[in-house]
PDB file of C-alpha atoms in Angstrom:
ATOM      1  CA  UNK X 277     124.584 135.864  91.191  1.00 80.00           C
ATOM      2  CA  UNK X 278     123.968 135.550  87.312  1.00 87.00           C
ATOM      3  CA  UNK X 279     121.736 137.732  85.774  1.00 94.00           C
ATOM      4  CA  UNK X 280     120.083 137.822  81.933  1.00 97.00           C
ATOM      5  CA  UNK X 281     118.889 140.447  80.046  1.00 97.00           C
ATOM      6  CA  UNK X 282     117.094 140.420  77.097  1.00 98.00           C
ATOM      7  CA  UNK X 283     115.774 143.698  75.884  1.00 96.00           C
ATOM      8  CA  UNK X 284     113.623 143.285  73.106  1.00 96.00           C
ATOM      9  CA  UNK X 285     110.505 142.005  74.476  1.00 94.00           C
ATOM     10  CA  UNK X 286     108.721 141.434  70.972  1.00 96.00           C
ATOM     11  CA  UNK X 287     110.066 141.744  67.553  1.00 96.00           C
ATOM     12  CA  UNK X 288     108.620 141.747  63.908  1.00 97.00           C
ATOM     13  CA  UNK X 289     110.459 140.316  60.988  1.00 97.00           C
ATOM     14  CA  UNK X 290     109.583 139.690  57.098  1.00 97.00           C
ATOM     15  CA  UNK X 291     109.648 136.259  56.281  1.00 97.00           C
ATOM     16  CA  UNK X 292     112.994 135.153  54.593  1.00 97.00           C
ATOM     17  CA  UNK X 293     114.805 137.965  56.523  1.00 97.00           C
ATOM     18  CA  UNK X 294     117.632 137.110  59.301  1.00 97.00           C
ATOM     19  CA  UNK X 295     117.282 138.394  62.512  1.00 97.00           C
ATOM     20  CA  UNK X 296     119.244 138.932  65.793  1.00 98.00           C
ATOM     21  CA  UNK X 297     117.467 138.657  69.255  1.00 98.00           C
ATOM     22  CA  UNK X 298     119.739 139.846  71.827  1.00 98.00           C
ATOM     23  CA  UNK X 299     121.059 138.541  74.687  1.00 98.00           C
ATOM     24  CA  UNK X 300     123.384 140.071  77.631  1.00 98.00           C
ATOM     25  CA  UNK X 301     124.626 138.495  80.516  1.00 97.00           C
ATOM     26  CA  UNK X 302     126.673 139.084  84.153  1.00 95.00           C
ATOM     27  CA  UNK X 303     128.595 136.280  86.071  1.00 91.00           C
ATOM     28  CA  UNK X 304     131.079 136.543  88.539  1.00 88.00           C
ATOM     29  CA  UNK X 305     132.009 132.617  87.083  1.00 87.00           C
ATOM     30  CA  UNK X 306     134.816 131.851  84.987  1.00 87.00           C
ATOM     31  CA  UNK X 307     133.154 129.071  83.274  1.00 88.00           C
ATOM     32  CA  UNK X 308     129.720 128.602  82.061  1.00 91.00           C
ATOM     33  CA  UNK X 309     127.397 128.245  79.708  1.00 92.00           C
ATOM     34  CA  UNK X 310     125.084 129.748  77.673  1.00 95.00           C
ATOM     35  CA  UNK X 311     121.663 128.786  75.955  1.00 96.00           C
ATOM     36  CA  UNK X 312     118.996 129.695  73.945  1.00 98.00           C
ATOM     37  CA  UNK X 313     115.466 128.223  73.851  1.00 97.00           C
ATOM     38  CA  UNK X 314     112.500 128.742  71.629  1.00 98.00           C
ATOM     39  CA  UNK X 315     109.247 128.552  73.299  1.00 96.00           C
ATOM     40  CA  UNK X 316     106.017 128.165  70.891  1.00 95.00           C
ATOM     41  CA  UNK X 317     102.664 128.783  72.172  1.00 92.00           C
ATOM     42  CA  UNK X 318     102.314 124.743  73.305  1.00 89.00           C
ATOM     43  CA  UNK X 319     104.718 125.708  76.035  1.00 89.00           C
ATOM     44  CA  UNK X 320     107.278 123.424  75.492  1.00 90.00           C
ATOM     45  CA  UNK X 321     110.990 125.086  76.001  1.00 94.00           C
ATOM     46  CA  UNK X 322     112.973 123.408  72.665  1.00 95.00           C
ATOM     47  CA  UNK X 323     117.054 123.811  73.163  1.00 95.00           C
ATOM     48  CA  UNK X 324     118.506 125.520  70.008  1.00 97.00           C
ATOM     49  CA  UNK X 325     122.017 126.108  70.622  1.00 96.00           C
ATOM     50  CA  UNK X 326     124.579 126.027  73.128  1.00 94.00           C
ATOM     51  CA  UNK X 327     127.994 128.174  73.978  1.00 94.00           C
ATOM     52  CA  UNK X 328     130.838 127.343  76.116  1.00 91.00           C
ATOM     53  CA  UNK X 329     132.664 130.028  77.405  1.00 91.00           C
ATOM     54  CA  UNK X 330     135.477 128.573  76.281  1.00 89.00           C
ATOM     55  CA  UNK X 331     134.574 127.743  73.187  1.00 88.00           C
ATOM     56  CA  UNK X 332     136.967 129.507  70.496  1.00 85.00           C
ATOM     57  CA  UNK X 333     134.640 129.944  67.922  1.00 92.00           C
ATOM     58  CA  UNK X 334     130.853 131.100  67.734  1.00 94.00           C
ATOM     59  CA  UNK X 335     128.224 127.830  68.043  1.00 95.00           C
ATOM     60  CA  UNK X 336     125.962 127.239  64.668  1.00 96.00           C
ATOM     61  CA  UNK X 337     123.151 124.769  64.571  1.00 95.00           C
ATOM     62  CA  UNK X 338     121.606 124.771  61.216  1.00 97.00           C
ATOM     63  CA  UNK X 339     119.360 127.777  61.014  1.00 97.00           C
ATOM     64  CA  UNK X 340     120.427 129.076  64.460  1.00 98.00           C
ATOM     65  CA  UNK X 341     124.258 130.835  65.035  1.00 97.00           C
ATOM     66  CA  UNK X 342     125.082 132.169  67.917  1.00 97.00           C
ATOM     67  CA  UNK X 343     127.198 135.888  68.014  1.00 96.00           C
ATOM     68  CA  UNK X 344     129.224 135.431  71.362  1.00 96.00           C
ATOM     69  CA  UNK X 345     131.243 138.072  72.266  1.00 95.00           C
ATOM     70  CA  UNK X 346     132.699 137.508  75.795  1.00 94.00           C
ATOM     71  CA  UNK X 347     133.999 140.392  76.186  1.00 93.00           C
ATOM     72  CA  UNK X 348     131.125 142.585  75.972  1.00 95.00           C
ATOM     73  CA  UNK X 349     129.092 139.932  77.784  1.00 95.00           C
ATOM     74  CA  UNK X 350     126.733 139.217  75.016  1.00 97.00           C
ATOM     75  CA  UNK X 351     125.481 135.666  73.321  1.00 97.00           C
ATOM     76  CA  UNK X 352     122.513 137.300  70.307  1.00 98.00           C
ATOM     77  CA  UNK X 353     121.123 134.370  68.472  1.00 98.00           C
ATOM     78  CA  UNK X 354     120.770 134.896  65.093  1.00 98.00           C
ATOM     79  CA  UNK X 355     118.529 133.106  63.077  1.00 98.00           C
ATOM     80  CA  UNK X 356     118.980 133.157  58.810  1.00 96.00           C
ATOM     81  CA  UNK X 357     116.106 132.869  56.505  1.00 96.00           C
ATOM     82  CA  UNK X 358     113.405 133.446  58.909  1.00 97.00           C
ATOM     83  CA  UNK X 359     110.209 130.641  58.723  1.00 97.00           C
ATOM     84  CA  UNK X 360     106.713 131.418  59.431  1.00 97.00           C
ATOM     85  CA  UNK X 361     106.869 128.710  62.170  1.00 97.00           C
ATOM     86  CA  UNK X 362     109.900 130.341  63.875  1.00 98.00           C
ATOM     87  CA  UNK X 363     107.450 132.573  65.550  1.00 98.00           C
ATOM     88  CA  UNK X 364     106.889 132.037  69.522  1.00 98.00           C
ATOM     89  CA  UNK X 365     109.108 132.989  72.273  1.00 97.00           C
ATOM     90  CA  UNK X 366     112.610 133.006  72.608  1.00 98.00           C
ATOM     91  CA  UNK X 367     115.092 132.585  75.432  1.00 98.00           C
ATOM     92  CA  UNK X 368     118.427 133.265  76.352  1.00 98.00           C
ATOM     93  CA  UNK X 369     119.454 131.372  79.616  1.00 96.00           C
ATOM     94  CA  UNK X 370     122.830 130.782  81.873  1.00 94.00           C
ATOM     95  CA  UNK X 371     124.550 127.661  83.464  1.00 91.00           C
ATOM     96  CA  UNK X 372     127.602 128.233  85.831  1.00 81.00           C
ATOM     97  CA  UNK X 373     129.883 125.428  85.087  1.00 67.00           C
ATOM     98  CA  UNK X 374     131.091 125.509  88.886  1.00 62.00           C
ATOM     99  CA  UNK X 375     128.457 122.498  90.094  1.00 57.00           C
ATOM    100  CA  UNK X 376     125.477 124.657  89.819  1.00 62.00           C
ATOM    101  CA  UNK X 377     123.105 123.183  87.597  1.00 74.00           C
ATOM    102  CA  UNK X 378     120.131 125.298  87.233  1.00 86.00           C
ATOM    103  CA  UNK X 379     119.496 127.444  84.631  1.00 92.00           C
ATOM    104  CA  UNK X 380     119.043 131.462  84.728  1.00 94.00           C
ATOM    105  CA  UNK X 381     116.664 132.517  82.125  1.00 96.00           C
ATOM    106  CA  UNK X 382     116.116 136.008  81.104  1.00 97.00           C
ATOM    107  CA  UNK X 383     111.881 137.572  80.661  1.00 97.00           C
ATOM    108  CA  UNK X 384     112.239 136.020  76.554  1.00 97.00           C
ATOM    109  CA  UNK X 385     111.304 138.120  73.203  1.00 98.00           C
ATOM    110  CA  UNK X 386     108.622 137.591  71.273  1.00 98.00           C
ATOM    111  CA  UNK X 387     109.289 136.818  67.517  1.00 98.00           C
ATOM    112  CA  UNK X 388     106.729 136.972  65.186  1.00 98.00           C
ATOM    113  CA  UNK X 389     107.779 136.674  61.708  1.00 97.00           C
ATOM    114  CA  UNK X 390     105.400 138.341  58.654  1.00 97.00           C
ATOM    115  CA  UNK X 391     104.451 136.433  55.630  1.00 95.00           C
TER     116      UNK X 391
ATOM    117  CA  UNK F1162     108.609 107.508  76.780  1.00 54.00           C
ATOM    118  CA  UNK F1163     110.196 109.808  74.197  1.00 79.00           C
ATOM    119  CA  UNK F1164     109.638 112.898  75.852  1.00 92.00           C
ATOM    120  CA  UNK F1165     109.327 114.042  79.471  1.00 96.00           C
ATOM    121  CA  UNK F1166     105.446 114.432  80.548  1.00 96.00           C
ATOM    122  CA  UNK F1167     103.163 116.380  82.666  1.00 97.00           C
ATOM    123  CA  UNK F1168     100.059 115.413  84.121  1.00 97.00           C
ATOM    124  CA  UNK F1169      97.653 117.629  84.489  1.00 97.00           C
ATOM    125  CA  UNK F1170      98.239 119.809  81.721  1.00 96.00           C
ATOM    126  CA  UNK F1171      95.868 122.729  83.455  1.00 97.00           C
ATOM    127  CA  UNK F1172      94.518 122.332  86.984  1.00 98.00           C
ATOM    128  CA  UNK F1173      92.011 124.343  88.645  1.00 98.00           C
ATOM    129  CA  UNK F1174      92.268 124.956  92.242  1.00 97.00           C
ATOM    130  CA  UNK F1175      90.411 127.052  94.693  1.00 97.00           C
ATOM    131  CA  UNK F1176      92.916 128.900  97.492  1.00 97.00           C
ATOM    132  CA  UNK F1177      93.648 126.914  99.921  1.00 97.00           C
ATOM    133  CA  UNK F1178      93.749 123.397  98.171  1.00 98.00           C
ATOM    134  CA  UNK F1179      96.427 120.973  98.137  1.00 98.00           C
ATOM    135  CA  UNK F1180      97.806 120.390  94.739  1.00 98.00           C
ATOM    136  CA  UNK F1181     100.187 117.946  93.395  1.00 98.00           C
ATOM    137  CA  UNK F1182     101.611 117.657  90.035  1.00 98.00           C
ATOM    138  CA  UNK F1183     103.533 114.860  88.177  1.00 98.00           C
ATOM    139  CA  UNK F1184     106.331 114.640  85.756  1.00 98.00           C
ATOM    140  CA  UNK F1185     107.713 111.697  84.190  1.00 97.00           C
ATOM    141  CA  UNK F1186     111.302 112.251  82.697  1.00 96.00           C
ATOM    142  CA  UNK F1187     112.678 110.708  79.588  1.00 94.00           C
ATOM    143  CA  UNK F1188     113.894 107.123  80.326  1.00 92.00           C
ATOM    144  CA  UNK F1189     117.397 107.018  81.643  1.00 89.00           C
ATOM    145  CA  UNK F1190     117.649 110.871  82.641  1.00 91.00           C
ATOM    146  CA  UNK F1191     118.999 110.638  85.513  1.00 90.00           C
ATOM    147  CA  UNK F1192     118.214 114.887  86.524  1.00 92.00           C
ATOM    148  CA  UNK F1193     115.235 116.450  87.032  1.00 95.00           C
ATOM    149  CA  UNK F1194     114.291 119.873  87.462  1.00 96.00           C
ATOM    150  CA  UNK F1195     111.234 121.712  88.496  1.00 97.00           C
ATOM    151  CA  UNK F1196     110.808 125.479  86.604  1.00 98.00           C
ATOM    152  CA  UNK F1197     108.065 127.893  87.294  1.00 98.00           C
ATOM    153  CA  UNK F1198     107.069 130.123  84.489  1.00 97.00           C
ATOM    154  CA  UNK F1199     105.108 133.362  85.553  1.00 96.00           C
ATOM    155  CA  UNK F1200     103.001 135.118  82.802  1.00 93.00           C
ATOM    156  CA  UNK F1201     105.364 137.041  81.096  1.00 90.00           C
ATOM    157  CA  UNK F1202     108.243 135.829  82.527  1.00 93.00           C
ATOM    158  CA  UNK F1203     111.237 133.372  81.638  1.00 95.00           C
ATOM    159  CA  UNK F1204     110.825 130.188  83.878  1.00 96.00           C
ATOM    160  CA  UNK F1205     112.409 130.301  87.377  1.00 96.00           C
ATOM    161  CA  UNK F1206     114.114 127.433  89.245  1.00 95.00           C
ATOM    162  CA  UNK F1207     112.194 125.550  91.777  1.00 97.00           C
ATOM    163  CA  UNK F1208     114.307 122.108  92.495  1.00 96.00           C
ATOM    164  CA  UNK F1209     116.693 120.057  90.983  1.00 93.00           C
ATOM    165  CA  UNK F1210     117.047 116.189  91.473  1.00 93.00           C
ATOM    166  CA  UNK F1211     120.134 114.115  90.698  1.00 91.00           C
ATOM    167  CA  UNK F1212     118.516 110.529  91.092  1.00 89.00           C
ATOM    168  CA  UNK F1213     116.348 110.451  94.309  1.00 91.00           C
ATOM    169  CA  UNK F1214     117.517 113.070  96.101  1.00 90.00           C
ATOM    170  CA  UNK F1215     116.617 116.779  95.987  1.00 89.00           C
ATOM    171  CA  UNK F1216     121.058 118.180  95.041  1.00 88.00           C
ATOM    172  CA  UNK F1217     119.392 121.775  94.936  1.00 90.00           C
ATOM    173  CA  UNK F1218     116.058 122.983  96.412  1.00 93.00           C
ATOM    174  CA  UNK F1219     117.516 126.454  97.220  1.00 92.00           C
ATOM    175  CA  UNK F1220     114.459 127.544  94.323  1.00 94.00           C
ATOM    176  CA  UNK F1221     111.539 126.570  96.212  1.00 96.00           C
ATOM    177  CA  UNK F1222     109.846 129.709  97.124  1.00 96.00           C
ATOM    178  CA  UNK F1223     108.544 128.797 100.996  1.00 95.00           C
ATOM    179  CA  UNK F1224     107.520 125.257 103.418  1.00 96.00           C
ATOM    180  CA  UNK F1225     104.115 124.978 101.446  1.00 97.00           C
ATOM    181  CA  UNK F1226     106.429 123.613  98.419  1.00 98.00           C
ATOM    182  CA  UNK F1227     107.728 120.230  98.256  1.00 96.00           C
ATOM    183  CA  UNK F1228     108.630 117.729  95.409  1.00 97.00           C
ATOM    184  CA  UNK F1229     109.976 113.861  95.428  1.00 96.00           C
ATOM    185  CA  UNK F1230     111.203 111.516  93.555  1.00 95.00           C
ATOM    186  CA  UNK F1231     111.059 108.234  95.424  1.00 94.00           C
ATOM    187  CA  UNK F1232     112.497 106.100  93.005  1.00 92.00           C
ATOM    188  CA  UNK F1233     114.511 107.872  90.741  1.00 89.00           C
ATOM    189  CA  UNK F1234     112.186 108.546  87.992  1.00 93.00           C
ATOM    190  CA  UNK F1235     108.602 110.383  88.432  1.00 97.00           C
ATOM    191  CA  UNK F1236     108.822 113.261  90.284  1.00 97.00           C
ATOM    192  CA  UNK F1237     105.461 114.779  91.911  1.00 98.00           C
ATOM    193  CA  UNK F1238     105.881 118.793  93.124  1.00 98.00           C
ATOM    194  CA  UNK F1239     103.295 119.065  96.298  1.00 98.00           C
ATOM    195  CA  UNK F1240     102.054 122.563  96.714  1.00 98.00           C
ATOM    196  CA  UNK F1241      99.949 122.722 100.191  1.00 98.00           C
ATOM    197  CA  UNK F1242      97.759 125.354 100.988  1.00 98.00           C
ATOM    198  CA  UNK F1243      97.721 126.979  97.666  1.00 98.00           C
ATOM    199  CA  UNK F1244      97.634 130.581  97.132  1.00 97.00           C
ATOM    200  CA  UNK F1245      96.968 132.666  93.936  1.00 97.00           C
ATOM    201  CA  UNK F1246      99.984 133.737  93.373  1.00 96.00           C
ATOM    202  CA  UNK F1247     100.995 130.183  93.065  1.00 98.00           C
ATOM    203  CA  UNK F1248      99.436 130.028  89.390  1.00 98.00           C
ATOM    204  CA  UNK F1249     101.885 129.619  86.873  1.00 98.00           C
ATOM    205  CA  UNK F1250     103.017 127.372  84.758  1.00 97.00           C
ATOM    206  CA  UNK F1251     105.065 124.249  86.596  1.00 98.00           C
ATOM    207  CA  UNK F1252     107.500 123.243  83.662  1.00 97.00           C
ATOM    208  CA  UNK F1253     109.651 119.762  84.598  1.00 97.00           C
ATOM    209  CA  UNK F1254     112.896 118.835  82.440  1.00 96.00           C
ATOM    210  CA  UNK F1255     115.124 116.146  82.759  1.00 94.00           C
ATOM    211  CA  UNK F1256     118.685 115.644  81.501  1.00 90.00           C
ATOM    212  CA  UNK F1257     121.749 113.022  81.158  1.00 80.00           C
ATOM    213  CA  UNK F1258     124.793 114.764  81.660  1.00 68.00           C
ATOM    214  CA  UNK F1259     127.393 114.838  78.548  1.00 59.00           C
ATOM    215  CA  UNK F1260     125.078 114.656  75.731  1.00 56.00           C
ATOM    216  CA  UNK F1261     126.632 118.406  74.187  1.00 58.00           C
ATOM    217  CA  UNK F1262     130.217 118.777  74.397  1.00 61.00           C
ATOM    218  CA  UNK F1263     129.818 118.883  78.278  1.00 64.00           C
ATOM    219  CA  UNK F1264     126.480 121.080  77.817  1.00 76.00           C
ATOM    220  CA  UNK F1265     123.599 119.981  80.010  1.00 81.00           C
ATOM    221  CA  UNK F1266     121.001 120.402  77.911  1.00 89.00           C
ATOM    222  CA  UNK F1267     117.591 120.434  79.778  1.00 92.00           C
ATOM    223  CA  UNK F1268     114.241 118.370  77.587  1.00 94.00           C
ATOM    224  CA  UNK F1269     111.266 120.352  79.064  1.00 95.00           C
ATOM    225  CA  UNK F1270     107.835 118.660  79.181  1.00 96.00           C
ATOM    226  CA  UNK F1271     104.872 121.017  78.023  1.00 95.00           C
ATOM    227  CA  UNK F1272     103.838 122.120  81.482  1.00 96.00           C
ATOM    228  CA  UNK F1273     101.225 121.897  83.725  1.00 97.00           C
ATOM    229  CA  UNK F1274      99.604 125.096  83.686  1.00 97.00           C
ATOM    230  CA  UNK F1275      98.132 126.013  87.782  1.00 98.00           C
ATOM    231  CA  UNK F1276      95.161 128.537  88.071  1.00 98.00           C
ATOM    232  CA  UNK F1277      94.408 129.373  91.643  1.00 98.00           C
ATOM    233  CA  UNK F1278      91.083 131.222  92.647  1.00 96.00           C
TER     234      UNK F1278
END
């Protein structure tokens, strides 16, 4: 079974400042995949970034990098120079690359980023 | 269309009701997957289509759940004899595999948000 955790369930941040929501993760799988979405409050999930297991080096969209450390089972998103519209909800979520194509999601954080 | 799309947005139901709810997927995306999202929760697989048939319903939470998608496109989940714990939020995505380096990455509609009293 493949589990997320995301412990933070809300966070505050200046505007302009980065900031790292975490994100932990179990799987028995060898391969897989990990994701992070941004929810605002119109409810539609938006796909930031994307990780391969196998990837060698640490995914970067724009804005959005993602700290993977397999090891220690984590994938924190970190997002640089933090935007007043960057606040909603943010979550971390799991594909097994084994055939299994749903998605695990863990509970979210809340980001809400200060003028 | 451009984006995948949920009809109703927010349906009121009284217990007991039959309620259905439709998704259209972006054009060509050939999977579909039904999410429900809990208050306060991350969403939580339901059913997952690869064309017409259901590949994965292993998600659907009991009998009074059921979803099609008769000709590979629209997808309607059917929720029979509704009980209030069924409101959520019913969030459909659809996906064509490939498009990120192997990554199959989900476009979610806005949802249709289910209120059962």
């Amino acid at each position: 079974a493949q589990k997320i955790t995301q412990t933070q369930p809300g966070m505050f941040v200046q505007e302009k400042e980065a900031v790292t929501l975490d994100c932990t993760y179990d799987t028995s799988d060898p391969s897989y995949g990990l994701f992070w979405y941004k929810q605002p409050s119109s409810g539609e999930m938006i796909f930031l970034i994307y990780q391969g297991s196998y990837d060698q080096q640490n995914a970067t969209e724009g804005r959005y990098s993602l700290n993977f450390q397999k090891a220690r089972k984590s994938a924190n998103l970190v997002i640089s120079a933090s935007q007043l519209g960057d606040s909603a909800m943010y979550f971390c979520a799991m594909e097994s690359n084994f055939g299994n194509e749903k998605l695990t999601f863990g509970t979210g954080t809340r980001l809400t980023i200060i003028p | 269309g451009a984006g995948v799309s949920q009809t109703p947005s927010n349906k009121v139901t009284e217990k007991g009701k039959y309620v259905e709810l439709r998704c259209d997927p972006i054009s060509g995306h050939t999977a579909l997957y039904w999410y429900r999202q809990s208050l306060g929760q991350g969403p939580e697989f339901l059913i997952y289509f690869q064309g017409t048939g259901a590949a994965d319903d292993s998600g659907l939470p009991n009998d009074r759940f059921f979803a099609v998608r008769p000709e590979g496109s629209v997808s309607t989940l059917k929720i029979q004899r509704t009980e209030r714990g069924d409101s959520a939020v019913y969030l459909c995505a659809s996906s064509s595999p490939g498009t990120l380096s192997g990554a199959n990455v989900l476009t979610f509609g806005a949802g249709s948000r289910l209120t059962v009293l």
